[in-house]
mmCIF file of C-alpha atoms in Angstrom:
data_model
loop_
_atom_site.group_PDB
_atom_site.id
_atom_site.type_symbol
_atom_site.label_atom_id
_atom_site.label_comp_id
_atom_site.label_asym_id
_atom_site.label_seq_id
_atom_site.Cartn_x
_atom_site.Cartn_y
_atom_site.Cartn_z
ATOM 1 C CA MET A 1482 11.589 39.689 15.584
ATOM 2 C CA ARG A 1483 10.661 37.020 13.035
ATOM 3 C CA ALA A 1484 10.014 33.378 13.729
ATOM 4 C CA ARG A 1485 11.334 30.607 11.502
ATOM 5 C CA ASP A 1486 9.383 27.350 11.253
ATOM 6 C CA GLY A 1487 7.308 28.380 14.267
ATOM 7 C CA ARG A 1488 10.391 28.929 16.469
ATOM 8 C CA LEU A 1489 12.168 32.009 17.741
ATOM 9 C CA PRO A 1490 15.457 32.891 16.062
ATOM 10 C CA GLY A 1491 18.605 31.766 17.904
ATOM 11 C CA TRP A 1492 19.398 35.101 19.539
ATOM 12 C CA GLY A 1493 15.822 35.420 20.819
ATOM 13 C CA ALA A 1494 15.976 31.990 22.460
ATOM 14 C CA ASP A 1495 19.351 32.812 24.019
ATOM 15 C CA ALA A 1496 18.060 36.092 25.427
ATOM 16 C CA GLY A 1497 15.057 34.389 26.961
ATOM 17 C CA LEU A 1498 17.217 31.628 28.434
ATOM 18 C CA VAL A 1499 19.620 34.149 29.980
ATOM 19 C CA VAL A 1500 16.733 35.975 31.652
ATOM 20 C CA LEU A 1501 15.133 32.783 32.985
ATOM 21 C CA THR A 1502 18.449 31.385 34.218
ATOM 22 C CA PHE A 1503 20.185 34.349 35.830
ATOM 23 C CA VAL A 1504 17.459 36.786 36.904
ATOM 24 C CA PRO A 1505 15.901 34.434 39.543
ATOM 25 C CA ALA A 1506 19.190 34.374 41.495
ATOM 26 C CA LEU A 1507 19.353 38.191 41.427
ATOM 27 C CA LEU A 1508 15.768 38.476 42.621
ATOM 28 C CA SER A 1509 16.197 35.968 45.455
ATOM 29 C CA GLN A 1510 19.624 37.155 46.705
ATOM 30 C CA PRO A 1511 18.189 40.015 48.851
ATOM 31 C CA TYR A 1512 16.299 37.397 50.871
ATOM 32 C CA VAL A 1513 19.477 35.371 51.489
ATOM 33 C CA ASP A 1514 22.346 37.830 52.003
ATOM 34 C CA THR A 1515 22.664 41.513 51.148
ATOM 35 C CA SER A 1516 26.320 41.919 52.077
ATOM 36 C CA GLY A 1517 28.817 43.391 49.637
ATOM 37 C CA PRO A 1518 30.911 40.203 49.210
ATOM 38 C CA ALA A 1519 27.780 38.224 48.357
ATOM 39 C CA TRP A 1520 26.763 40.662 45.621
ATOM 40 C CA VAL A 1521 30.311 40.882 44.228
ATOM 41 C CA SER A 1522 30.613 37.101 44.026
ATOM 42 C CA LEU A 1523 27.143 36.777 42.481
ATOM 43 C CA MET A 1524 27.719 39.443 39.834
ATOM 44 C CA ALA A 1525 31.146 38.067 38.871
ATOM 45 C CA TYR A 1526 29.717 34.564 38.632
ATOM 46 C CA GLU A 1527 26.743 35.635 36.522
ATOM 47 C CA THR A 1528 28.961 37.646 34.168
ATOM 48 C CA VAL A 1529 31.036 34.555 33.439
ATOM 49 C CA GLY A 1530 27.880 32.450 33.314
ATOM 50 C CA VAL A 1531 26.230 34.613 30.656
ATOM 51 C CA VAL A 1532 29.302 34.322 28.420
ATOM 52 C CA VAL A 1533 29.575 30.535 28.693
ATOM 53 C CA LEU A 1534 25.807 30.155 28.263
ATOM 54 C CA LEU A 1535 25.967 32.008 24.952
ATOM 55 C CA LEU A 1536 28.862 29.784 23.845
ATOM 56 C CA ARG A 1537 27.236 26.542 24.952
ATOM 57 C CA ARG A 1538 26.347 25.321 21.436
ATOM 58 C CA ARG A 1539 29.877 25.717 20.072
ATOM 59 C CA MET A 1540 31.704 24.271 23.097
ATOM 60 C CA PRO A 1541 29.261 22.204 25.194
ATOM 61 C CA ALA A 1542 31.865 20.441 27.338
ATOM 62 C CA THR A 1543 34.103 23.478 27.842
ATOM 63 C CA ALA A 1544 31.126 25.710 28.665
ATOM 64 C CA PHE A 1545 29.931 23.251 31.315
ATOM 65 C CA VAL A 1546 33.362 22.937 32.963
ATOM 66 C CA VAL A 1547 33.965 26.709 32.948
ATOM 67 C CA GLY A 1548 30.473 27.455 34.230
ATOM 68 C CA PHE A 1549 30.762 24.899 37.013
ATOM 69 C CA GLY A 1550 34.213 26.217 37.904
ATOM 70 C CA ALA A 1551 32.838 29.770 38.104
ATOM 71 C CA LEU A 1552 30.083 28.537 40.432
ATOM 72 C CA LEU A 1553 32.598 26.833 42.737
ATOM 73 C CA ALA A 1554 34.765 29.944 42.773
ATOM 74 C CA ALA A 1555 31.776 32.122 43.666
ATOM 75 C CA LEU A 1556 30.628 29.758 46.414
ATOM 76 C CA VAL A 1557 34.096 29.299 47.922
ATOM 77 C CA GLY A 1558 34.980 32.996 47.611
ATOM 78 C CA SER A 1559 31.753 34.215 49.215
ATOM 79 C CA ALA A 1560 32.014 31.596 51.971
ATOM 80 C CA GLY A 1561 35.550 32.769 52.731
ATOM 81 C CA GLU A 1562 34.157 36.270 53.242
ATOM 82 C CA GLY A 1563 31.337 35.032 55.405
ATOM 83 C CA ALA A 1564 28.646 35.506 52.749
ATOM 84 C CA LYS A 1565 26.050 33.206 51.224
ATOM 85 C CA LEU A 1566 24.651 33.012 47.713
ATOM 86 C CA SER A 1567 21.114 32.188 46.656
ATOM 87 C CA PRO A 1568 20.485 28.469 45.972
ATOM 88 C CA LEU A 1569 19.218 29.501 42.515
ATOM 89 C CA VAL A 1570 22.830 29.987 41.398
ATOM 90 C CA PHE A 1571 22.729 26.276 40.558
ATOM 91 C CA LEU A 1572 20.361 26.913 37.645
ATOM 92 C CA PRO A 1573 23.057 27.810 35.052
ATOM 93 C CA PRO A 1574 25.096 24.590 35.601
ATOM 94 C CA ALA A 1575 21.902 22.599 35.198
ATOM 95 C CA VAL A 1576 21.213 24.313 31.876
ATOM 96 C CA LEU A 1577 24.799 23.732 30.754
ATOM 97 C CA LEU A 1578 24.590 20.068 31.745
ATOM 98 C CA TYR A 1579 21.345 19.692 29.786
ATOM 99 C CA ASN A 1580 23.097 21.308 26.826
ATOM 100 C CA LEU A 1581 25.982 18.841 27.183
ATOM 101 C CA GLY A 1582 23.594 15.900 26.887
ATOM 102 C CA HIS A 1583 21.522 17.509 24.143
ATOM 103 C CA HIS A 1584 24.298 18.441 21.721
ATOM 104 C CA GLY A 1585 25.871 15.038 21.837
ATOM 105 C CA VAL A 1586 29.576 15.597 22.152
ATOM 106 C CA SER A 1587 31.760 12.504 22.035
ATOM 107 C CA ARG A 1588 31.868 10.123 24.969
ATOM 108 C CA ARG A 1589 35.534 10.990 25.532
ATOM 109 C CA ARG A 1590 34.806 14.692 25.853
ATOM 110 C CA THR A 1591 31.800 14.028 28.084
ATOM 111 C CA MET A 1592 33.896 11.860 30.401
ATOM 112 C CA SER A 1593 36.641 14.496 30.364
ATOM 113 C CA ALA A 1594 34.117 17.160 31.364
ATOM 114 C CA VAL A 1595 32.795 14.980 34.202
ATOM 115 C CA LEU A 1596 36.322 14.274 35.389
ATOM 116 C CA GLY A 1597 37.224 17.955 35.234
ATOM 117 C CA VAL A 1598 34.141 18.896 37.248
ATOM 118 C CA SER A 1599 34.957 16.198 39.792
ATOM 119 C CA VAL A 1600 38.492 17.550 40.204
ATOM 120 C CA LEU A 1601 37.166 21.096 40.531
ATOM 121 C CA SER A 1602 34.639 19.925 43.138
ATOM 122 C CA ALA A 1603 37.334 18.247 45.177
ATOM 123 C CA ALA A 1604 39.567 21.322 44.905
ATOM 124 C CA GLY A 1605 36.692 23.622 45.816
ATOM 125 C CA LEU A 1606 35.780 21.506 48.826
ATOM 126 C CA TRP A 1607 39.387 21.561 50.015
ATOM 127 C CA LEU A 1608 39.650 25.344 49.553
ATOM 128 C CA ASN A 1609 36.354 25.814 51.354
ATOM 129 C CA ARG A 1610 37.661 23.856 54.336
ATOM 130 C CA MET A 1611 40.913 25.780 54.316
ATOM 131 C CA THR A 1612 39.437 29.287 54.046
ATOM 132 C CA THR A 1613 36.349 28.966 56.240
ATOM 133 C CA ASP A 1614 36.344 28.241 59.929
ATOM 134 C CA SER A 1615 32.638 28.443 60.577
ATOM 135 C CA GLY A 1616 30.546 25.361 59.794
ATOM 136 C CA ASP A 1617 27.744 27.605 58.574
ATOM 137 C CA PHE A 1618 29.802 28.529 55.505
ATOM 138 C CA ARG A 1619 31.188 25.125 54.677
ATOM 139 C CA GLY A 1620 29.719 23.039 51.938
ATOM 140 C CA GLY A 1621 27.414 20.453 53.383
ATOM 141 C CA LEU A 1622 24.168 18.702 52.750
ATOM 142 C CA ASP A 1623 22.636 21.830 51.266
ATOM 143 C CA VAL A 1624 25.216 21.849 48.468
ATOM 144 C CA LEU A 1625 24.854 18.096 47.999
ATOM 145 C CA ALA A 1626 21.069 18.467 47.734
ATOM 146 C CA ALA A 1627 21.489 21.116 45.043
ATOM 147 C CA LEU A 1628 23.962 19.000 43.073
ATOM 148 C CA ALA A 1629 22.099 15.688 43.358
ATOM 149 C CA PRO A 1630 19.496 16.424 40.641
ATOM 150 C CA MET A 1631 22.191 17.590 38.180
ATOM 151 C CA PRO A 1632 22.569 14.213 36.384
ATOM 152 C CA LEU A 1633 18.849 14.378 35.623
ATOM 153 C CA ALA A 1634 19.495 17.480 33.501
ATOM 154 C CA TRP A 1635 22.015 15.530 31.401
ATOM 155 C CA VAL A 1636 19.523 12.653 31.022
ATOM 156 C CA MET A 1637 16.837 15.081 29.835
ATOM 157 C CA GLY A 1638 19.240 16.596 27.298
ATOM 158 C CA PHE A 1639 20.277 13.161 26.058
ATOM 159 C CA ALA A 1640 16.613 12.130 25.726
ATOM 160 C CA ALA A 1641 15.836 15.284 23.731
ATOM 161 C CA ARG A 1642 18.773 14.573 21.402
ATOM 162 C CA THR A 1643 17.628 10.980 20.922
ATOM 163 C CA ARG A 1644 14.101 12.143 20.135
ATOM 164 C CA GLN A 1645 15.398 14.609 17.558
ATOM 165 C CA LYS A 1646 17.429 11.858 15.908
ATOM 166 C CA LEU A 1647 14.383 9.609 15.768
ATOM 167 C CA LEU A 1648 12.277 12.398 14.278
ATOM 168 C CA ALA A 1649 14.974 13.168 11.702
ATOM 169 C CA ALA A 1650 15.214 9.488 10.790
ATOM 170 C CA ALA A 1651 11.430 9.284 10.458
ATOM 171 C CA GLU A 1652 11.409 12.365 8.233
ATOM 172 C CA ARG A 1653 14.130 10.873 6.036
ATOM 173 C CA GLN A 1654 12.215 7.622 5.768
ATOM 174 C CA ALA A 1655 9.046 9.516 4.859
ATOM 175 C CA ALA A 1656 10.942 11.531 2.237
ATOM 176 C CA ASP A 1657 12.461 8.332 0.831
ATOM 177 C CA ALA A 1658 9.015 6.741 0.729
ATOM 178 C CA ARG A 1659 7.580 9.771 -1.082
ATOM 179 C CA ARG A 1660 10.410 9.699 -3.611
ATOM 180 C CA ALA A 1661 9.961 5.970 -4.135
ATOM 181 C CA GLN A 1662 6.212 6.439 -4.560
ATOM 182 C CA ALA A 1663 6.728 9.270 -7.046
ATOM 183 C CA LEU A 1664 9.267 7.168 -8.952
ATOM 184 C CA GLU A 1665 6.898 4.220 -9.048
ATOM 185 C CA ALA A 1666 4.072 6.462 -10.271
ATOM 186 C CA THR A 1667 6.347 7.895 -12.962
ATOM 187 C CA GLN A 1668 7.429 4.441 -14.046
ATOM 188 C CA ALA A 1669 3.824 3.211 -14.073
ATOM 189 C CA THR A 1670 2.805 6.221 -16.151
ATOM 190 C CA GLN A 1671 5.616 5.601 -18.597
ATOM 191 C CA ARG A 1672 4.708 1.910 -18.859
ATOM 192 C CA GLU A 1673 1.113 2.866 -19.602
ATOM 193 C CA ARG A 1674 2.213 5.433 -22.173
ATOM 194 C CA THR A 1675 4.400 2.819 -23.842
ATOM 195 C CA ARG A 1676 1.519 0.345 -23.864
ATOM 196 C CA ILE A 1677 -0.832 2.905 -25.411
ATOM 197 C CA ALA A 1678 1.805 3.814 -27.992
ATOM 198 C CA GLY A 1679 2.155 0.137 -28.881
ATOM 199 C CA GLU A 1680 -1.599 -0.298 -29.206
ATOM 200 C CA MET A 1681 -1.897 2.808 -31.375
ATOM 201 C CA HIS A 1682 0.955 1.638 -33.569
ATOM 202 C CA ASP A 1683 -0.498 -1.837 -33.997
ATOM 203 C CA VAL A 1684 -4.047 -0.668 -34.690
ATOM 204 C CA VAL A 1685 -4.099 2.897 -35.997
ATOM 205 C CA ALA A 1686 -0.726 3.097 -37.725
ATOM 206 C CA HIS A 1687 -1.241 -0.184 -39.543
ATOM 207 C CA SER A 1688 -4.693 0.792 -40.767
ATOM 208 C CA LEU A 1689 -3.550 4.280 -41.751
ATOM 209 C CA THR A 1690 -0.579 2.923 -43.669
ATOM 210 C CA LEU A 1691 -2.854 0.485 -45.472
ATOM 211 C CA LEU A 1692 -5.193 3.380 -46.344
ATOM 212 C CA VAL A 1693 -2.331 5.417 -47.806
ATOM 213 C CA VAL A 1694 -1.090 2.415 -49.810
ATOM 214 C CA HIS A 1695 -4.552 1.868 -51.332
ATOM 215 C CA ALA A 1696 -4.855 5.584 -52.115
ATOM 216 C CA GLU A 1697 -1.469 5.620 -53.851
ATOM 217 C CA THR A 1698 -2.427 2.504 -55.807
ATOM 218 C CA LEU A 1699 -5.569 4.228 -57.025
ATOM 219 C CA ARG A 1700 -3.560 7.322 -57.924
ATOM 220 C CA ALA A 1701 -1.224 5.183 -60.000
ATOM 221 C CA ARG A 1702 -4.274 4.030 -61.965
ATOM 222 C CA GLY A 1703 -5.782 7.505 -62.123
ATOM 223 C CA GLY A 1704 -6.233 7.310 -65.889
ATOM 224 C CA GLU A 1705 -8.962 4.750 -65.383
ATOM 225 C CA LEU A 1706 -10.897 6.963 -62.955
ATOM 226 C CA PRO A 1707 -13.179 9.942 -63.574
ATOM 227 C CA ALA A 1708 -11.873 13.425 -62.812
ATOM 228 C CA TRP A 1709 -13.889 13.833 -59.629
ATOM 229 C CA ALA A 1710 -12.565 10.524 -58.299
ATOM 230 C CA ARG A 1711 -8.941 11.504 -59.021
ATOM 231 C CA ALA A 1712 -9.384 14.688 -56.969
ATOM 232 C CA GLN A 1713 -10.846 12.691 -54.080
ATOM 233 C CA ILE A 1714 -7.994 10.187 -54.221
ATOM 234 C CA ASP A 1715 -5.393 12.986 -54.203
ATOM 235 C CA GLY A 1716 -6.970 14.531 -51.145
ATOM 236 C CA LEU A 1717 -7.189 11.121 -49.445
ATOM 237 C CA ALA A 1718 -3.508 10.377 -50.076
ATOM 238 C CA ALA A 1719 -2.389 13.818 -48.848
ATOM 239 C CA ALA A 1720 -4.487 13.539 -45.690
ATOM 240 C CA GLY A 1721 -3.151 10.051 -45.055
ATOM 241 C CA ARG A 1722 0.467 11.150 -45.363
ATOM 242 C CA GLN A 1723 -0.095 14.126 -43.071
ATOM 243 C CA SER A 1724 -1.872 11.969 -40.502
ATOM 244 C CA SER A 1725 0.920 9.386 -40.674
ATOM 245 C CA GLY A 1726 3.531 12.037 -39.888
ATOM 246 C CA GLU A 1727 1.525 13.459 -37.001
ATOM 247 C CA LEU A 1728 0.895 9.966 -35.672
ATOM 248 C CA ARG A 1729 4.629 9.240 -35.675
ATOM 249 C CA ASP A 1730 5.205 12.406 -33.654
ATOM 250 C CA LEU A 1731 2.508 11.403 -31.205
ATOM 251 C CA LEU A 1732 3.888 7.899 -30.761
ATOM 252 C CA ARG A 1733 7.387 9.279 -30.144
ATOM 253 C CA MET A 1734 6.033 11.642 -27.502
ATOM 254 C CA LEU A 1735 4.116 8.809 -25.812
ATOM 255 C CA ARG A 1736 7.129 6.530 -25.707
ATOM 256 C CA ASP A 1737 9.560 9.199 -24.509
ATOM 257 C CA PRO A 1738 8.229 12.620 -23.398
ATOM 258 C CA ALA A 1739 11.805 13.976 -23.472
ATOM 259 C CA ASP A 1740 11.867 13.295 -27.220
ATOM 260 C CA ALA A 1741 8.784 15.405 -27.901
ATOM 261 C CA VAL A 1742 10.240 17.571 -30.697
ATOM 262 C CA PRO A 1743 7.944 16.942 -33.667
ATOM 263 C CA LEU A 1744 9.372 15.592 -36.903
ATOM 264 C CA GLN A 1745 6.624 17.330 -38.847
ATOM 265 C CA PRO A 1746 6.265 21.132 -38.805
ATOM 266 C CA VAL A 1747 3.687 22.349 -36.273
ATOM 267 C CA PRO A 1748 0.618 23.490 -38.239
ATOM 268 C CA ASP A 1749 -0.108 27.217 -38.171
ATOM 269 C CA LEU A 1750 -2.396 29.795 -39.764
ATOM 270 C CA GLY A 1751 -0.349 29.720 -42.952
ATOM 271 C CA GLU A 1752 -1.571 26.172 -43.590
ATOM 272 C CA LEU A 1753 -5.268 26.978 -43.286
ATOM 273 C CA ASP A 1754 -5.554 27.349 -47.062
ATOM 274 C CA ALA A 1755 -4.228 23.826 -47.587
ATOM 275 C CA LEU A 1756 -6.596 22.539 -44.894
ATOM 276 C CA LEU A 1757 -9.580 24.199 -46.588
ATOM 277 C CA ALA A 1758 -8.437 22.900 -49.966
ATOM 278 C CA GLY A 1759 -8.548 19.387 -48.556
ATOM 279 C CA HIS A 1760 -12.084 19.980 -47.342
ATOM 280 C CA ARG A 1761 -13.123 21.199 -50.785
ATOM 281 C CA ALA A 1762 -11.439 18.206 -52.405
ATOM 282 C CA ALA A 1763 -13.598 15.984 -50.208
ATOM 283 C CA GLY A 1764 -16.688 17.610 -51.680
ATOM 284 C CA GLY A 1765 -17.273 20.363 -49.148
ATOM 285 C CA THR A 1766 -17.778 24.090 -49.554
ATOM 286 C CA VAL A 1767 -15.843 26.439 -47.289
ATOM 287 C CA GLU A 1768 -14.927 30.131 -47.207
ATOM 288 C CA LEU A 1769 -12.225 31.787 -45.090
ATOM 289 C CA THR A 1770 -12.192 35.340 -43.747
ATOM 290 C CA MET A 1771 -9.055 36.315 -41.814
ATOM 291 C CA ASP A 1772 -7.975 39.844 -40.897
ATOM 292 C CA VAL A 1773 -4.770 39.043 -38.969
ATOM 293 C CA ALA A 1774 -1.268 38.356 -40.222
ATOM 294 C CA SER A 1775 -0.084 34.902 -39.239
ATOM 295 C CA GLN A 1776 3.400 36.135 -38.276
ATOM 296 C CA SER A 1777 1.905 38.424 -35.613
ATOM 297 C CA VAL A 1778 0.130 35.568 -33.808
ATOM 298 C CA PRO A 1779 2.056 33.479 -31.220
ATOM 299 C CA GLY A 1780 2.835 29.929 -32.300
ATOM 300 C CA PRO A 1781 0.699 28.098 -29.690
ATOM 301 C CA VAL A 1782 -2.328 30.227 -30.612
ATOM 302 C CA GLN A 1783 -1.804 29.536 -34.326
ATOM 303 C CA SER A 1784 -1.616 25.798 -33.679
ATOM 304 C CA ALA A 1785 -4.769 25.897 -31.545
ATOM 305 C CA VAL A 1786 -6.711 27.792 -34.238
ATOM 306 C CA TYR A 1787 -5.578 25.308 -36.884
ATOM 307 C CA ARG A 1788 -6.686 22.331 -34.766
ATOM 308 C CA VAL A 1789 -10.045 23.913 -33.966
ATOM 309 C CA VAL A 1790 -10.732 24.599 -37.653
ATOM 310 C CA GLN A 1791 -9.539 21.108 -38.568
ATOM 311 C CA GLU A 1792 -11.829 19.418 -36.041
ATOM 312 C CA ALA A 1793 -14.782 21.644 -36.953
ATOM 313 C CA LEU A 1794 -14.396 20.767 -40.656
ATOM 314 C CA VAL A 1795 -14.197 17.073 -39.845
ATOM 315 C CA ASN A 1796 -17.372 17.361 -37.760
ATOM 316 C CA ALA A 1797 -19.103 19.216 -40.577
ATOM 317 C CA ARG A 1798 -18.239 16.457 -43.044
ATOM 318 C CA ARG A 1799 -19.428 13.815 -40.620
ATOM 319 C CA HIS A 1800 -22.644 15.339 -39.365
ATOM 320 C CA ALA A 1801 -23.648 17.762 -42.130
ATOM 321 C CA PRO A 1802 -22.313 16.404 -45.448
ATOM 322 C CA GLY A 1803 -22.348 18.987 -48.237
ATOM 323 C CA ALA A 1804 -23.177 21.921 -45.931
ATOM 324 C CA PRO A 1805 -21.431 25.237 -46.628
ATOM 325 C CA VAL A 1806 -18.894 26.245 -43.973
ATOM 326 C CA GLN A 1807 -17.775 29.763 -43.073
ATOM 327 C CA VAL A 1808 -14.444 30.162 -41.210
ATOM 328 C CA THR A 1809 -13.649 33.547 -39.649
ATOM 329 C CA VAL A 1810 -10.460 34.477 -37.802
ATOM 330 C CA TYR A 1811 -10.048 37.997 -36.482
ATOM 331 C CA GLY A 1812 -8.429 39.933 -33.682
ATOM 332 C CA LYS A 1813 -10.599 41.699 -31.128
ATOM 333 C CA GLY A 1814 -9.757 45.094 -29.720
ATOM 334 C CA ASP A 1815 -9.511 43.789 -26.139
ATOM 335 C CA GLY A 1816 -6.417 41.663 -26.801
ATOM 336 C CA GLU A 1817 -8.194 38.484 -27.865
ATOM 337 C CA LEU A 1818 -8.173 36.364 -31.007
ATOM 338 C CA ARG A 1819 -11.486 34.868 -32.092
ATOM 339 C CA CYS A 1820 -12.075 31.969 -34.432
ATOM 340 C CA GLU A 1821 -15.572 31.029 -35.608
ATOM 341 C CA ILE A 1822 -16.609 28.089 -37.766
ATOM 342 C CA VAL A 1823 -20.254 27.963 -38.812
ATOM 343 C CA ASN A 1824 -21.766 25.300 -41.041
ATOM 344 C CA GLY A 1825 -25.287 25.167 -42.420
ATOM 345 C CA ARG A 1826 -27.733 22.298 -42.645
ATOM 346 C CA GLY A 1827 -26.356 19.187 -44.335
ATOM 347 C CA VAL A 1828 -27.594 18.425 -47.850
ATOM 348 C CA ARG A 1829 -27.158 14.685 -47.305
ATOM 349 C CA ARG A 1830 -27.911 12.428 -44.400
ATOM 350 C CA ALA A 1831 -25.023 11.901 -42.007
ATOM 351 C CA ALA A 1832 -23.523 8.454 -41.632
ATOM 352 C CA ALA A 1833 -24.868 6.506 -38.677
ATOM 353 C CA GLY A 1834 -22.584 6.585 -35.618
ATOM 354 C CA ALA A 1835 -20.244 9.168 -37.131
ATOM 355 C CA GLY A 1836 -17.489 10.215 -34.749
ATOM 356 C CA ILE A 1837 -16.743 9.101 -31.193
ATOM 357 C CA GLY A 1838 -17.836 12.267 -29.358
ATOM 358 C CA LEU A 1839 -14.393 13.477 -28.253
ATOM 359 C CA GLY A 1840 -13.787 16.238 -30.811
ATOM 360 C CA LEU A 1841 -15.394 19.034 -28.824
ATOM 361 C CA VAL A 1842 -13.765 17.813 -25.609
ATOM 362 C CA SER A 1843 -10.344 17.913 -27.256
ATOM 363 C CA MET A 1844 -10.967 21.413 -28.627
ATOM 364 C CA GLU A 1845 -12.130 22.693 -25.255
ATOM 365 C CA GLU A 1846 -9.065 21.279 -23.461
ATOM 366 C CA ARG A 1847 -6.730 22.802 -26.035
ATOM 367 C CA ILE A 1848 -8.320 26.252 -25.786
ATOM 368 C CA SER A 1849 -8.541 26.139 -21.983
ATOM 369 C CA ALA A 1850 -4.816 25.363 -21.788
ATOM 370 C CA LEU A 1851 -4.197 28.763 -23.427
ATOM 371 C CA GLY A 1852 -6.553 30.563 -21.046
ATOM 372 C CA GLY A 1853 -9.295 30.835 -23.671
ATOM 373 C CA GLU A 1854 -12.932 29.815 -23.960
ATOM 374 C CA LEU A 1855 -14.783 27.568 -26.402
ATOM 375 C CA THR A 1856 -18.493 27.634 -27.153
ATOM 376 C CA ALA A 1857 -20.265 25.230 -29.488
ATOM 377 C CA GLY A 1858 -23.870 24.553 -30.294
ATOM 378 C CA PRO A 1859 -26.556 24.371 -32.992
ATOM 379 C CA THR A 1860 -27.717 27.428 -34.869
ATOM 380 C CA GLY A 1861 -31.298 28.419 -35.545
ATOM 381 C CA ASP A 1862 -31.242 27.256 -39.183
ATOM 382 C CA GLY A 1863 -30.201 23.679 -38.372
ATOM 383 C CA GLY A 1864 -26.472 24.235 -38.656
ATOM 384 C CA PHE A 1865 -23.702 24.221 -36.062
ATOM 385 C CA ARG A 1866 -21.378 26.897 -34.725
ATOM 386 C CA VAL A 1867 -17.989 26.622 -32.991
ATOM 387 C CA ALA A 1868 -16.365 29.754 -31.528
ATOM 388 C CA ALA A 1869 -13.010 29.912 -29.768
ATOM 389 C CA THR A 1870 -11.672 33.021 -28.005
ATOM 390 C CA MET A 1871 -8.065 33.140 -26.809
ATOM 391 C CA PRO A 1872 -5.892 35.802 -25.188
ATOM 392 C CA TRP A 1873 -3.673 37.278 -27.847
ATOM 393 C CA GLU A 1874 -0.663 39.559 -27.535
ATOM 394 C CA ARG A 1875 0.590 40.710 -30.890
ATOM 395 C CA ALA A 1876 4.072 39.422 -31.588
ATOM 396 C CA ASP A 1877 4.896 42.541 -33.593
ATOM 397 C CA ALA A 1878 3.589 45.021 -31.037
#
C-alpha cells in the first residue's frame, strides 16, 4: 500500500473506516442479546451499511437516508421479534451524517435528506408501536439519547469542509502571490537589462563607432602612412567592425532574451587563424599548434576555446607587450579537449592600469558552464600561462 501526499489511498481509508464503524457493534452484541433475530437484524443492517458507506462520497444525501432507513428497519424488526441491538449500531449514521456535512451537497438536498429521515423516523416509531406490545422493546429515551448527538456530527463535517475551503483559498492566494512576485522579479530584471543595454549603447557603442570611423579615415589616407602603420590601421578597423557586430548581438540579447539569435556568426576554431593574424598585425608574435579537426568539436566547445584564446591574447598584449605567445589545442585520450596559451616575459613595459581584472573571471565562468576547468598563473620565466580543459565528445565518433 502506497501513501500519496502523506495520506492513505482512498480504498485504504474506506477499509479502515468500515472496520472502525461496524466491528464495534459486532463485538458488543454478545453482551446485549445473543438471540437469532438480533444477529439476523444486525448482519442485514451492517451489510446494507457497508455498501452505503462505500458510496457515501458519490451520493452523500442518498447514502445517509438509506443508511438511516436500514437502521430503523433493523431496530423495528428486532424489536418486533423481542430482540435488542447494540447501541453502537448508531455509529454508521453518525459517520454518514458527518459525510453529508463534509461533502457539501446543496441546501435543497440536505433539507430533503433531513425531511426524509424525519418521515422515516415517524414511520419507524409508528411501526414499532404497532408491532411491539412490551414497553421494553419500544423506542424511548434510550433511542432519543443515541440520536441527540447526531446533529453534532453534521456540524463537525461542515466545519471540516469550511476549513478545507479556507486552506484551499489560502493556497491559491499564496500561489498567486508567488506568481506575482516572480512576474515582478522578471519585469525588474528585464528593466535592468534594458537599462544596461542603453548604457552600453550610449557609452561603448558610440566610442567603438567613433574608433572605427577614425580607423577607416586613416585607411583612406593610407598612402601618407608608413607600411607598418597601414598594417596596424587595417587590424584596428577589422577588430572594430567585429566588435561592433558582437556588441549589437549582445545589446539585442540584453533587450530581449527571446531574440538572442546572433546576427554575426558564432566564432569557432576555424577563425583562430584570423584571430592570431590580428594579434600579429598588432605587433605580437604567436604560434598555433592544433591536432584536432574543427568539425569534430561541438559548437559550444569551439566557441569557448576561441574566447579563451582571444582573452589570453588581449591579456598578453596588455601585460606583456611584445612577448611571444604559444597556443596549443589538442584532444586528450580521456575524452577532454585542452587549450593552453603561454606567453613569455614582455619586451616592453605594460601600460599602467591595463585591463579591469574581469578577463580571467569571464573565462572561468565560460569554461565552468561546460563542465570544464580553467587554471591560470605565472610561469617560472616571468611569463603567464592559461590552460582550459573541457569535456569533449567527438562529433564524428
